CSV table of C-alpha atoms and ligand atoms in Angstrom, one decimal:
chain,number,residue,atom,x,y,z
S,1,UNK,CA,-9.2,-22.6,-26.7
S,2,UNK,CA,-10.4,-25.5,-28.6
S,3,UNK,CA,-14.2,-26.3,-29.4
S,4,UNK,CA,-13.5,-29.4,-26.8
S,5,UNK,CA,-12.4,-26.8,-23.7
S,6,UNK,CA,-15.3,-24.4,-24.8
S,7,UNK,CA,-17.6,-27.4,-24.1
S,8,UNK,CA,-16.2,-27.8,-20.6
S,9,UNK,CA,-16.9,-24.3,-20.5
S,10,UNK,CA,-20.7,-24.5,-21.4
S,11,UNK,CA,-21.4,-27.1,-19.1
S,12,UNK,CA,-19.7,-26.0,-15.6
S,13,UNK,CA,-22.1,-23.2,-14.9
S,14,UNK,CA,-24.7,-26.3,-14.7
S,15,UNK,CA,-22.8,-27.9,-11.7
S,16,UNK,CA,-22.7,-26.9,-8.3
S,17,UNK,CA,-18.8,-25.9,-7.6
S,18,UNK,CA,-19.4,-22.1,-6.7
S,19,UNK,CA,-16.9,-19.8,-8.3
S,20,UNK,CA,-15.9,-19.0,-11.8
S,21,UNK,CA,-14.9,-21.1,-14.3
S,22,UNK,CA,-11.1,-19.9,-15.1
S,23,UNK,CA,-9.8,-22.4,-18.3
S,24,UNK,CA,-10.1,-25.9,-18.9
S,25,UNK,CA,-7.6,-28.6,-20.4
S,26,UNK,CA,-7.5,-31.9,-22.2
S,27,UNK,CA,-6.1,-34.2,-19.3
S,28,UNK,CA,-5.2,-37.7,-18.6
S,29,UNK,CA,-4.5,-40.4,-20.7
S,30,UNK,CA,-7.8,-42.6,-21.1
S,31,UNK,CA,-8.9,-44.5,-23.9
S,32,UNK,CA,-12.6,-44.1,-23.8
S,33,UNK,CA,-14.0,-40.8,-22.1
S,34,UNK,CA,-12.8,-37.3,-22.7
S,35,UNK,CA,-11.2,-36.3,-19.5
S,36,UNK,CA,-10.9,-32.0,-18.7
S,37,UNK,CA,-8.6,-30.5,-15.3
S,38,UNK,CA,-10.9,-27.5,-14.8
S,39,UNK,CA,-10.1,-24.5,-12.9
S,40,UNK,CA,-12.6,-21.7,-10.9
S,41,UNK,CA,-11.6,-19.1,-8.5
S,42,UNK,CA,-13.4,-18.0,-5.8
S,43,UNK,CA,-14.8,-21.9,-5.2
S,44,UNK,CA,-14.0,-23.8,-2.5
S,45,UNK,CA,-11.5,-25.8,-4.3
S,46,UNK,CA,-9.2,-24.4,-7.4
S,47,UNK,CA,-9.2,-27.9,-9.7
S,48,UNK,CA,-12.2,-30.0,-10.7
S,49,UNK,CA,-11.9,-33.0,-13.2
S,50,UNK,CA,-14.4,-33.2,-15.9
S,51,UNK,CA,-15.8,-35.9,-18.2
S,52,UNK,CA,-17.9,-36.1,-21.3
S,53,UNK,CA,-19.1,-40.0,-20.6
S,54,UNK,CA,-18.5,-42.1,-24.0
S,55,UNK,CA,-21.9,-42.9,-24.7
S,56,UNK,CA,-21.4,-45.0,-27.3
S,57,UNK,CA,-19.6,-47.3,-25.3
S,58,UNK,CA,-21.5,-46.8,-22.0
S,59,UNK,CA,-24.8,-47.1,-23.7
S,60,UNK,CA,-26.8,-46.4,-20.4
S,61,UNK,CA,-25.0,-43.3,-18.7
S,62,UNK,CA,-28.1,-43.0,-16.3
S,63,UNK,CA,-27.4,-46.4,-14.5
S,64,UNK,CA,-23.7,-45.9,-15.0
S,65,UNK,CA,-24.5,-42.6,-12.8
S,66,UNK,CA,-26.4,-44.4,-10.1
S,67,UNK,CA,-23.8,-47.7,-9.6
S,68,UNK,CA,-20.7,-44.5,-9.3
S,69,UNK,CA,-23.5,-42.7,-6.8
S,70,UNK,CA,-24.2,-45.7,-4.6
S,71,UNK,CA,-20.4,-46.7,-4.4
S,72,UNK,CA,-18.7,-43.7,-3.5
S,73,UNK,CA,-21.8,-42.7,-0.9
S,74,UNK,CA,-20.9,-46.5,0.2
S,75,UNK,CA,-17.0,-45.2,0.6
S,76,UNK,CA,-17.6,-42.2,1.9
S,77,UNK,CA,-19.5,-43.9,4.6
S,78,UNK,CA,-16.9,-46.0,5.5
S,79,UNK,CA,-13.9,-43.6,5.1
S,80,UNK,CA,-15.7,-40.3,6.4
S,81,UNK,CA,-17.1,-37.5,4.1
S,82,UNK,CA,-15.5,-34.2,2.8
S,83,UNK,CA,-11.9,-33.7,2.0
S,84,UNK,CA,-11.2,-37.5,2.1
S,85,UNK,CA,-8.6,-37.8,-0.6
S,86,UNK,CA,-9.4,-41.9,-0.3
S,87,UNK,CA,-12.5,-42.0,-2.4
S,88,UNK,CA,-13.3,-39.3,-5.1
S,89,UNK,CA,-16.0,-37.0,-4.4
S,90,UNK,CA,-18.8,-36.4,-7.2
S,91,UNK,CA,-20.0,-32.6,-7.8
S,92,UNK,CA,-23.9,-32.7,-8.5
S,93,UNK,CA,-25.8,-30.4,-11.0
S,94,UNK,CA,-27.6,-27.0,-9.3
S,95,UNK,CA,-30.6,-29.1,-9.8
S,96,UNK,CA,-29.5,-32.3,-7.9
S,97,UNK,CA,-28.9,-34.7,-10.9
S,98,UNK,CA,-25.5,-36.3,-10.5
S,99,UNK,CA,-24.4,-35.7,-14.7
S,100,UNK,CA,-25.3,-32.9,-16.8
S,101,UNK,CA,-27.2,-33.6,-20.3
S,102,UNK,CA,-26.0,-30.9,-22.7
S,103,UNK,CA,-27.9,-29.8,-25.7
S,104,UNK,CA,-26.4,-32.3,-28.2
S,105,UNK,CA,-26.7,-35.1,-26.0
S,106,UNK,CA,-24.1,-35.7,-24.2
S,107,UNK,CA,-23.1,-36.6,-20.6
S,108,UNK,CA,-21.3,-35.0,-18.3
S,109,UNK,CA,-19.8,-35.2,-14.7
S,110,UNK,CA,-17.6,-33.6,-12.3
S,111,UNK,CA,-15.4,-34.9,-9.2
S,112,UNK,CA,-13.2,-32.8,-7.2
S,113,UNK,CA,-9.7,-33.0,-8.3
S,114,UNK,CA,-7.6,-35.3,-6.4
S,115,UNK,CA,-4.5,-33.2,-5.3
S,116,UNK,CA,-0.8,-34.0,-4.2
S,117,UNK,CA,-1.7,-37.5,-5.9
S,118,UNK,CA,-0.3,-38.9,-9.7
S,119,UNK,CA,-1.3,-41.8,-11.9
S,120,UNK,CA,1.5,-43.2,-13.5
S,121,UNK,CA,1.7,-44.8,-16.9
S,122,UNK,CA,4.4,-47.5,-16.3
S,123,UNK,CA,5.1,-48.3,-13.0
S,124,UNK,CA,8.2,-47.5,-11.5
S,125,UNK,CA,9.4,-49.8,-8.6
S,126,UNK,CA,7.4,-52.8,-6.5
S,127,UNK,CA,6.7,-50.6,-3.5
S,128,UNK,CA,4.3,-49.1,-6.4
S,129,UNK,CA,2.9,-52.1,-7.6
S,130,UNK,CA,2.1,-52.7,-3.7
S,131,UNK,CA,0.7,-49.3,-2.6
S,132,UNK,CA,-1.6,-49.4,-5.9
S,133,UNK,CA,-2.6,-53.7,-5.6
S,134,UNK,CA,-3.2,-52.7,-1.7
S,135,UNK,CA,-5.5,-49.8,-2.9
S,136,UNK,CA,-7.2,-51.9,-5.3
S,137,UNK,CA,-7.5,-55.0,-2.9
S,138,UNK,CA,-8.9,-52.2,-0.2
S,139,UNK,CA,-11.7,-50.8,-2.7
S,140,UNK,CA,-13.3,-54.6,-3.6
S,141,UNK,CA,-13.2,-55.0,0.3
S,142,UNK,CA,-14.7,-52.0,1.0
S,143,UNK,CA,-17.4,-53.1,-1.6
S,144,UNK,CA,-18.3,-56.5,0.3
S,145,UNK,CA,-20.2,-54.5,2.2
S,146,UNK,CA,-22.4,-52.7,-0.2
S,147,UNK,CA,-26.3,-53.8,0.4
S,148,UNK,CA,-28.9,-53.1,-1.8
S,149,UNK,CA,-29.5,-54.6,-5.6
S,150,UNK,CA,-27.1,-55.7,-7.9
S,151,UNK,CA,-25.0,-53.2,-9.5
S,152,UNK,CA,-26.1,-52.4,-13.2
S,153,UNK,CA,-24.0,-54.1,-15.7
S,154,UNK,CA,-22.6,-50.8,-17.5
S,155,UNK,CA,-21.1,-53.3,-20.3
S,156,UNK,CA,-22.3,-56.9,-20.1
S,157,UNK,CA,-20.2,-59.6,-20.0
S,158,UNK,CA,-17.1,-57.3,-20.2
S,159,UNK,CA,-14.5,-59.6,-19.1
S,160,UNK,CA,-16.6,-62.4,-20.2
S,161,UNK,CA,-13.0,-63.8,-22.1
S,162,UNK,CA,-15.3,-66.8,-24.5
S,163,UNK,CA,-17.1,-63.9,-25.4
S,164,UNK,CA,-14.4,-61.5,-26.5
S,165,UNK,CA,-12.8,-64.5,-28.1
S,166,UNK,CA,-15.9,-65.6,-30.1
S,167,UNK,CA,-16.2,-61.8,-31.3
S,168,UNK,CA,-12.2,-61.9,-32.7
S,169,UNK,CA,-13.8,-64.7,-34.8
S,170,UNK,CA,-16.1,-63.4,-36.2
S,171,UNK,CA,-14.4,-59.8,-36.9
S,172,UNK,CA,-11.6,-62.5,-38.3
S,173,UNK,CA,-13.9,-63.9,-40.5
S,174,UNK,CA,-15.6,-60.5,-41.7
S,175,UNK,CA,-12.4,-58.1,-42.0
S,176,UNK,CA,-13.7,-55.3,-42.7
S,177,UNK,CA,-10.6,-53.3,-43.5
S,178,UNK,CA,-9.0,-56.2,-44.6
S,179,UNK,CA,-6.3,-55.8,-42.1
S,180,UNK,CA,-6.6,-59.6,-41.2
S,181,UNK,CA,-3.4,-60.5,-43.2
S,182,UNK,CA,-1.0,-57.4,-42.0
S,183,UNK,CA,-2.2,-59.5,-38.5
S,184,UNK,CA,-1.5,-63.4,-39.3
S,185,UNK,CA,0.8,-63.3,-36.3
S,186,UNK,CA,-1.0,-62.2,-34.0
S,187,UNK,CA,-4.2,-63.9,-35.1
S,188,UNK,CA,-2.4,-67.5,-34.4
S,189,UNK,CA,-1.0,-66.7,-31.3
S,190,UNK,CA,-4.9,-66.2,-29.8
S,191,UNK,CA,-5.7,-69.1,-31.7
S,192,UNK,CA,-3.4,-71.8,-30.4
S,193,UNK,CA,-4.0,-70.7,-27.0
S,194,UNK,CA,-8.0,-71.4,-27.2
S,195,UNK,CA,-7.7,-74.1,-24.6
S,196,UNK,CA,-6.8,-71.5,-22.1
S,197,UNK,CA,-10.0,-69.3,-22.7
S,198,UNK,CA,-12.8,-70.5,-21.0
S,199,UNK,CA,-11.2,-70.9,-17.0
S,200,UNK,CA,-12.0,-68.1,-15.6
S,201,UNK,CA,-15.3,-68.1,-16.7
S,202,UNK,CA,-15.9,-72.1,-15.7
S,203,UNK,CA,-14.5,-71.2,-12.4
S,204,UNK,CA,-17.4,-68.4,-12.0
S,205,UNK,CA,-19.7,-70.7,-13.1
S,206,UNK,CA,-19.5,-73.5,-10.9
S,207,UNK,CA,-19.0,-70.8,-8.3
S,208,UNK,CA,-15.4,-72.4,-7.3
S,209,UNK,CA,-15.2,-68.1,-7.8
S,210,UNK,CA,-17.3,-66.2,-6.2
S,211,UNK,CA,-19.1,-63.1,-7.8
S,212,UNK,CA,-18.5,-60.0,-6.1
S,213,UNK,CA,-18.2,-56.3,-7.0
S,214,UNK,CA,-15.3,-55.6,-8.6
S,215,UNK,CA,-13.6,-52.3,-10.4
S,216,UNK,CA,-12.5,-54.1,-13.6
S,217,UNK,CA,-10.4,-52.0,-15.1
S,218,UNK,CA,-7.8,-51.7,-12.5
S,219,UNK,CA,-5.1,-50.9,-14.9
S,220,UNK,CA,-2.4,-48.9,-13.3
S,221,UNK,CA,-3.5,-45.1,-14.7
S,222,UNK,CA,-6.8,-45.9,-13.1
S,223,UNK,CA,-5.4,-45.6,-9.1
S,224,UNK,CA,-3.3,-42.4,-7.8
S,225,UNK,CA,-0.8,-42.4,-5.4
S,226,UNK,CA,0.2,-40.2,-3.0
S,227,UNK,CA,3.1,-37.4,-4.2
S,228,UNK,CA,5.2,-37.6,-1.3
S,229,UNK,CA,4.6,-41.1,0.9
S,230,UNK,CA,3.9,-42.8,-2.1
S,231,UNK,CA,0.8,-44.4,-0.6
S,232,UNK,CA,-2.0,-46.0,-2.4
S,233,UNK,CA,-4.7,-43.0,-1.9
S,234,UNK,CA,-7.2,-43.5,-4.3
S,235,UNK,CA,-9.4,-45.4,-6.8
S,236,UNK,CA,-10.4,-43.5,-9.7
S,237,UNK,CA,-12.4,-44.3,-13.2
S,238,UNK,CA,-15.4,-46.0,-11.8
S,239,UNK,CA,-17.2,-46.9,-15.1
S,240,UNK,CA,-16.6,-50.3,-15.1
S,241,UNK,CA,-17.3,-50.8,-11.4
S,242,UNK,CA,-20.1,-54.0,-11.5
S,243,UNK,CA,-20.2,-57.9,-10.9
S,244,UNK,CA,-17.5,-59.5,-11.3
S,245,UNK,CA,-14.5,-62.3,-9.7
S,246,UNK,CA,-12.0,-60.6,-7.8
S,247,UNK,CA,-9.1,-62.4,-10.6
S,248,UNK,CA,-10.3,-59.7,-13.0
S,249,UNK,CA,-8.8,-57.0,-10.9
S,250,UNK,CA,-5.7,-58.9,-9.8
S,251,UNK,CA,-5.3,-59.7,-13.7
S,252,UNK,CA,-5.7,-56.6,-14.9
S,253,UNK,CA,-3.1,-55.4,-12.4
S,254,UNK,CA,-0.4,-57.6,-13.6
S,255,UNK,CA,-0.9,-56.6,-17.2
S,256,UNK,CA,-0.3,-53.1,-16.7
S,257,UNK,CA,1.8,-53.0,-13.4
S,258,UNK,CA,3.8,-56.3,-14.1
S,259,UNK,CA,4.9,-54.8,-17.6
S,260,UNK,CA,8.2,-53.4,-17.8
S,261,UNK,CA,6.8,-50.8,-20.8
S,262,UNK,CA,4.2,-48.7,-21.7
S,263,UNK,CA,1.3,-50.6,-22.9
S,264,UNK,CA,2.0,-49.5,-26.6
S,265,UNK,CA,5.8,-50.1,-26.4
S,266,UNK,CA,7.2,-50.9,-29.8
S,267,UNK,CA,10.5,-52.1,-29.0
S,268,UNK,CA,9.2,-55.3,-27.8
S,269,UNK,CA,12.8,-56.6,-27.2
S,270,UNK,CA,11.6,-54.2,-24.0
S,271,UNK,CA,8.6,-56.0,-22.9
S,272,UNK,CA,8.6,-58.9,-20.1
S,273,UNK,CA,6.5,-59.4,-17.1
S,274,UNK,CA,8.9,-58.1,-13.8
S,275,UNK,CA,8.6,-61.3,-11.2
S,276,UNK,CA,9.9,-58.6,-8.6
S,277,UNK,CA,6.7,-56.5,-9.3
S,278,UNK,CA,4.6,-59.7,-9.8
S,279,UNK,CA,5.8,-60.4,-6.3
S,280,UNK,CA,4.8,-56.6,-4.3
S,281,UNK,CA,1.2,-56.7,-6.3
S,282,UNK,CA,0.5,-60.2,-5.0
S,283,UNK,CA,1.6,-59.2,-1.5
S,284,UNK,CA,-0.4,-55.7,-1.3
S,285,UNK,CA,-3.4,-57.7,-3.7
S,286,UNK,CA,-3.8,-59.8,-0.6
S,287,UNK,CA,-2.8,-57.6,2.2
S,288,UNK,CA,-5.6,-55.1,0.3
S,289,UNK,CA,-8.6,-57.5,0.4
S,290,UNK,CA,-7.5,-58.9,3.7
S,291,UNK,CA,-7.6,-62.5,3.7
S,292,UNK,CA,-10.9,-62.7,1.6
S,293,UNK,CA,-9.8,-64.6,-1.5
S,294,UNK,CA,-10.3,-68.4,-1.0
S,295,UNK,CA,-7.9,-71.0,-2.2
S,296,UNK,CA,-8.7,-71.0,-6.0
S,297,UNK,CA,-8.5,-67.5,-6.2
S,298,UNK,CA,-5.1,-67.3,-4.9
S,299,UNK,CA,-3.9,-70.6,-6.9
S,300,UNK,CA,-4.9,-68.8,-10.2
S,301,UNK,CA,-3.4,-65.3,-9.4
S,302,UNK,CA,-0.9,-66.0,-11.6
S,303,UNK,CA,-3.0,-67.0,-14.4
S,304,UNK,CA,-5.6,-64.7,-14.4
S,305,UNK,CA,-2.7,-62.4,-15.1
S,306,UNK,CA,-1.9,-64.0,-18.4
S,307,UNK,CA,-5.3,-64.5,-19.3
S,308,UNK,CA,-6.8,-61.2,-18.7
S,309,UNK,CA,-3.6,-60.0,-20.8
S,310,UNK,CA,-4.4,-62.3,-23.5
S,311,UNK,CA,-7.8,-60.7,-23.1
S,312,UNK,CA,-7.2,-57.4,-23.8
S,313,UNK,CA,-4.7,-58.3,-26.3
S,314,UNK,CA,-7.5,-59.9,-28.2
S,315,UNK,CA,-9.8,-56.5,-27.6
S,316,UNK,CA,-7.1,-54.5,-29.1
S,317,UNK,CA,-6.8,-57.3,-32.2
S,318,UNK,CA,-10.4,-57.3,-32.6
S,319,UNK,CA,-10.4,-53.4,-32.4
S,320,UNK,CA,-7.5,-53.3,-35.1
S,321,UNK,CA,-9.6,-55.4,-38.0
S,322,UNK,CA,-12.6,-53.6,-37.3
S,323,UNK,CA,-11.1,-49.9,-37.8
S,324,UNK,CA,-10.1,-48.8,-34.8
S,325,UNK,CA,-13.7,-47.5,-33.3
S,326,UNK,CA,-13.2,-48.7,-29.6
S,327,UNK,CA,-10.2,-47.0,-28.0
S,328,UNK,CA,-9.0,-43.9,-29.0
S,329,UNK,CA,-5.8,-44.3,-31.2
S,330,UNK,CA,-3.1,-41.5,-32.0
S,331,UNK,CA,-1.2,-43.2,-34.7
S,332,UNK,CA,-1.6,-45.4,-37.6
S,333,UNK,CA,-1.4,-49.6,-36.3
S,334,UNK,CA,-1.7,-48.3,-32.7
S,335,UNK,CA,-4.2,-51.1,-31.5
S,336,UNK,CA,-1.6,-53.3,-33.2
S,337,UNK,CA,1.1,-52.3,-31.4
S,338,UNK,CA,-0.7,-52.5,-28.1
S,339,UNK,CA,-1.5,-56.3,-29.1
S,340,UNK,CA,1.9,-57.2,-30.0
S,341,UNK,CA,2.6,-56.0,-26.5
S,342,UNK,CA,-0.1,-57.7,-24.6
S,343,UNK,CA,1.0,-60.6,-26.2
S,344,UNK,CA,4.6,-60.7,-25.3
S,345,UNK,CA,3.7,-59.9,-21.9
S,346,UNK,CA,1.6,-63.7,-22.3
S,347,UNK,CA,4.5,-65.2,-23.3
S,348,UNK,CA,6.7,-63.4,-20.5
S,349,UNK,CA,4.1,-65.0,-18.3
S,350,UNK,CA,4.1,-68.3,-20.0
S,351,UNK,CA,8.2,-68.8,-19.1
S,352,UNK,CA,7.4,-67.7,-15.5
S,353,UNK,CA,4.2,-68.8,-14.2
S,354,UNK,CA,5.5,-71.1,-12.3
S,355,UNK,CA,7.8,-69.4,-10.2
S,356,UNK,CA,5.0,-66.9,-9.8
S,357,UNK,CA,2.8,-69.1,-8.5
S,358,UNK,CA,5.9,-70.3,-5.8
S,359,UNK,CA,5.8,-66.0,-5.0
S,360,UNK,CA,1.7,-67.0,-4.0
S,361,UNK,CA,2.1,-69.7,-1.8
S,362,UNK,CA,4.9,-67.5,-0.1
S,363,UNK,CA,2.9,-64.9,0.6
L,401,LIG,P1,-10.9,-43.0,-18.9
L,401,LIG,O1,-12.2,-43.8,-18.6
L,401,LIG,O2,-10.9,-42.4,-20.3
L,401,LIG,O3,-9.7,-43.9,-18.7
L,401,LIG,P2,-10.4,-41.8,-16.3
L,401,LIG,O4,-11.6,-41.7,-15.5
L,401,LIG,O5,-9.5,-42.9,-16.0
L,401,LIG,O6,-10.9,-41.8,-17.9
L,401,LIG,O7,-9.6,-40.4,-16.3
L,401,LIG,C1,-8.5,-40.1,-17.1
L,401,LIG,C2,-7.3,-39.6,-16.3
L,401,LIG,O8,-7.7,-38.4,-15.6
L,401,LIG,C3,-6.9,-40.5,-15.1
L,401,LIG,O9,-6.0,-41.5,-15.6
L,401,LIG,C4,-6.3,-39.5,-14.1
L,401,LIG,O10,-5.0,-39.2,-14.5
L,401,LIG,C5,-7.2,-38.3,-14.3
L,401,LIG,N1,-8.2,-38.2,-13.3
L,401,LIG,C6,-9.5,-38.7,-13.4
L,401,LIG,N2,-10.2,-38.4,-12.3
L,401,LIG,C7,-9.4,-37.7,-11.5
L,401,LIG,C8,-9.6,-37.1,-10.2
L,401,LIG,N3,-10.8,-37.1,-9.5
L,401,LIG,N4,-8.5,-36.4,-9.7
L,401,LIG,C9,-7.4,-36.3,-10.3
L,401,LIG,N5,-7.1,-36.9,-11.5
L,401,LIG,C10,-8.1,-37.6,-12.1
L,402,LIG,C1,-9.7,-48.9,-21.3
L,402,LIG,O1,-10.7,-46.3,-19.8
L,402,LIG,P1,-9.3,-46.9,-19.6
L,402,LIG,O2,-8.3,-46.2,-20.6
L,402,LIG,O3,-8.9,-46.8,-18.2
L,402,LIG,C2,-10.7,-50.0,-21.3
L,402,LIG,C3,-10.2,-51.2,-20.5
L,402,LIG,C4,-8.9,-51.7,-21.1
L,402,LIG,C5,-7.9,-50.5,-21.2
L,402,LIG,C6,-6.7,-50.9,-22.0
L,402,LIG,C7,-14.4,-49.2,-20.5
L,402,LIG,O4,-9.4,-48.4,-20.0
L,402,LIG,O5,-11.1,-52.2,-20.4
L,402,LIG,O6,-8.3,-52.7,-20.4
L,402,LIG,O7,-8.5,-49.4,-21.9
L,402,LIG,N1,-12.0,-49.5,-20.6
L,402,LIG,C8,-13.2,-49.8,-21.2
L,402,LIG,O8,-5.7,-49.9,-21.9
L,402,LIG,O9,-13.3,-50.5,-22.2
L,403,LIG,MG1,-8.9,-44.7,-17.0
């Protein structure tokens, strides 16, 4: 066992799963929290997922707790409690809290493990990229209907695209690691496309967009569909989950579902965006949120794909000069790499926007 699973270890006699803890394993593929499959015997279910919460980048794990508290006791509401496989289900501590604090400060939580279910990395075929859109589309809807205050804003101004861009700037100007020239390439592509930056954001502004609770981070690892039927069953990695514009979740979606590699591909003569694909996603997107999106949102689904990719092609540049201290990497120049992807992808976009936005109005 590593020190890692011995963690796991420590923590689940703290929760209330009944049972003994069998063995615990690194699990997943995530880029910020450290994700465990846990087993116990004798508990009323064998597998358990859990998660030391990445403080550093969730700076409040308390609030992040109560936002992922209100919305799945909003879901199960709606969908029915217990073995539901369509929301996740959250184990509490013994002593009601809804994460463990361990002795060396960190956080911790448990869901029940969502069986006869996969995540996949790149998706396979458009009945996919609809079952997992429709799933996504389902979950903002399902949100509409959450009362009560304003989620907490686990990372301000997250997709906040000016902001991200201002930040690549400035880490531009400071280069740290002086990696700035091994990324001249990639460093003018953001820059000639400033003009696009700010739309999204305008559009929220003026309130052309309206704000609503979103998932925002709706990249294709984060939804899990059904083993057999191949159905959309459910939404998972709930961090993120705050106000946003609905375009942030479509967007997302067509950066990792529209890609035709993995998101760190480096034979980019292998990246595009897959019009077929674009097509399903747009089709369970709106069959998901069921007819809620008004006309600007739907004319820009195709651009908030290329934008939130160019997005998060800049997070990944901006992560690169500073040293890598954002999203876990496993090899030298792998934030790089998952630019130079991200990038392509924009481009892929670029040649076919327009015949994706002829797939929208078909819809
Ligand atoms: P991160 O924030 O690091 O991306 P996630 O919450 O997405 O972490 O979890 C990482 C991976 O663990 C997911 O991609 C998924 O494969 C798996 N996973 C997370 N929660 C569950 C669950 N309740 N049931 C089954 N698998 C899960
Ligand atoms: C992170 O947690 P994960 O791996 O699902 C990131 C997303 C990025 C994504 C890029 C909280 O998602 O915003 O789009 O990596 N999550 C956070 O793969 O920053
Ligand atoms: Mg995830």
């Amino acid at each position: 066992m590593t020190e890692k699973n011995l963690r796991v270890d420590q923590v689940a006699p703290y929760f209330d799963i009944g049972g003994v803890f069998i063995s615990a394993r690194p699990y997943g593929s995530g880029h910020i929290n450290d994700t465990f499959l846990a087993e116990f015997d004798g508990a009323p279910r064998r597998r358990y997922i859990f998660q030391r919460i990445n403080h550093r980048i969730f700076k409040m794990p308390e609030k992040l707790m109560e936002n992922i508290e209100r919305v799945l006791s909003h879901l199960a509401k709606i969908d029915g409690n217990g073995s539901s496989r369509r929301h996740m289900t959250l184990i509490r501590e013994k002593s009601g809290a809804n994460f463990h604090l361990d002795k060396d400060g960190n956080y911790w939580r448990a869901y029940v493990f969502v069986e006869g279910a996969r995540t996949y990395e790149v998706l396979e075929t458009p009945r996919q990229a609809y079952e997992a859109a429709k799933a996504f589309g389902r979950f903002q809807r399902q949100l509409a209907s959450l009362g009560g205050e304003r989620l907490h804003e686990t990372i301000p101004d997250f997709h906040n695209t000016p902001k991200r861009f201002d930040t690549l700037r400035k880490m531009i100007e400071k280069d740290p690691c002086n990696r700035a020239k091994i990324a001249r390439e990639q460093i003018d592509f953001v820059m000639s496309r400033a003009q696009i930056v700010p739309r999204l954001e305008e559009l929220r502004r003026k309130g052309a967009i309206p704000e609503i609770i979103t998932h925002n981070d709706t990249k294709i690892n984060n939804v899990m569909l059904d083993e057999d039927t191949g159905e959309g069953v459910c939404v998972i990695d709930l961090d993120t989950v705050m106000p946003g514009i609905s375009l942030y979740d479509f967007g997302d979606m067509v950066r990792t579902s529209g890609a035709s590699s993995a998101e760190d591909e480096r034979d980019l003569s292998k990246v595009r965006m897959r019009l077929d694909v674009f097509d399903s996603l747009a089709k369970g997107y709106l069959e998901g949120t069921g007819g809620s999106l008004n006309k600007v949102e739907m004319q820009n689904m195709p651009f908030s794909g290329k934008l939130i990719t160019l997005e998060i092609g800049i997070r990944f540049l901006t992560d690169f000069l500073e040293g890598d201290v954002y999203f876990k990497t496993k090899r030298e120049g792998h934030n790089l790499d998952r630019c130079k992807v991200q990038f392509k992808l924009v481009e892929s976009i670029e040649r076919q926007e327009e015949q994706m936005m002829k797939m929208v109005a078909g819809c």
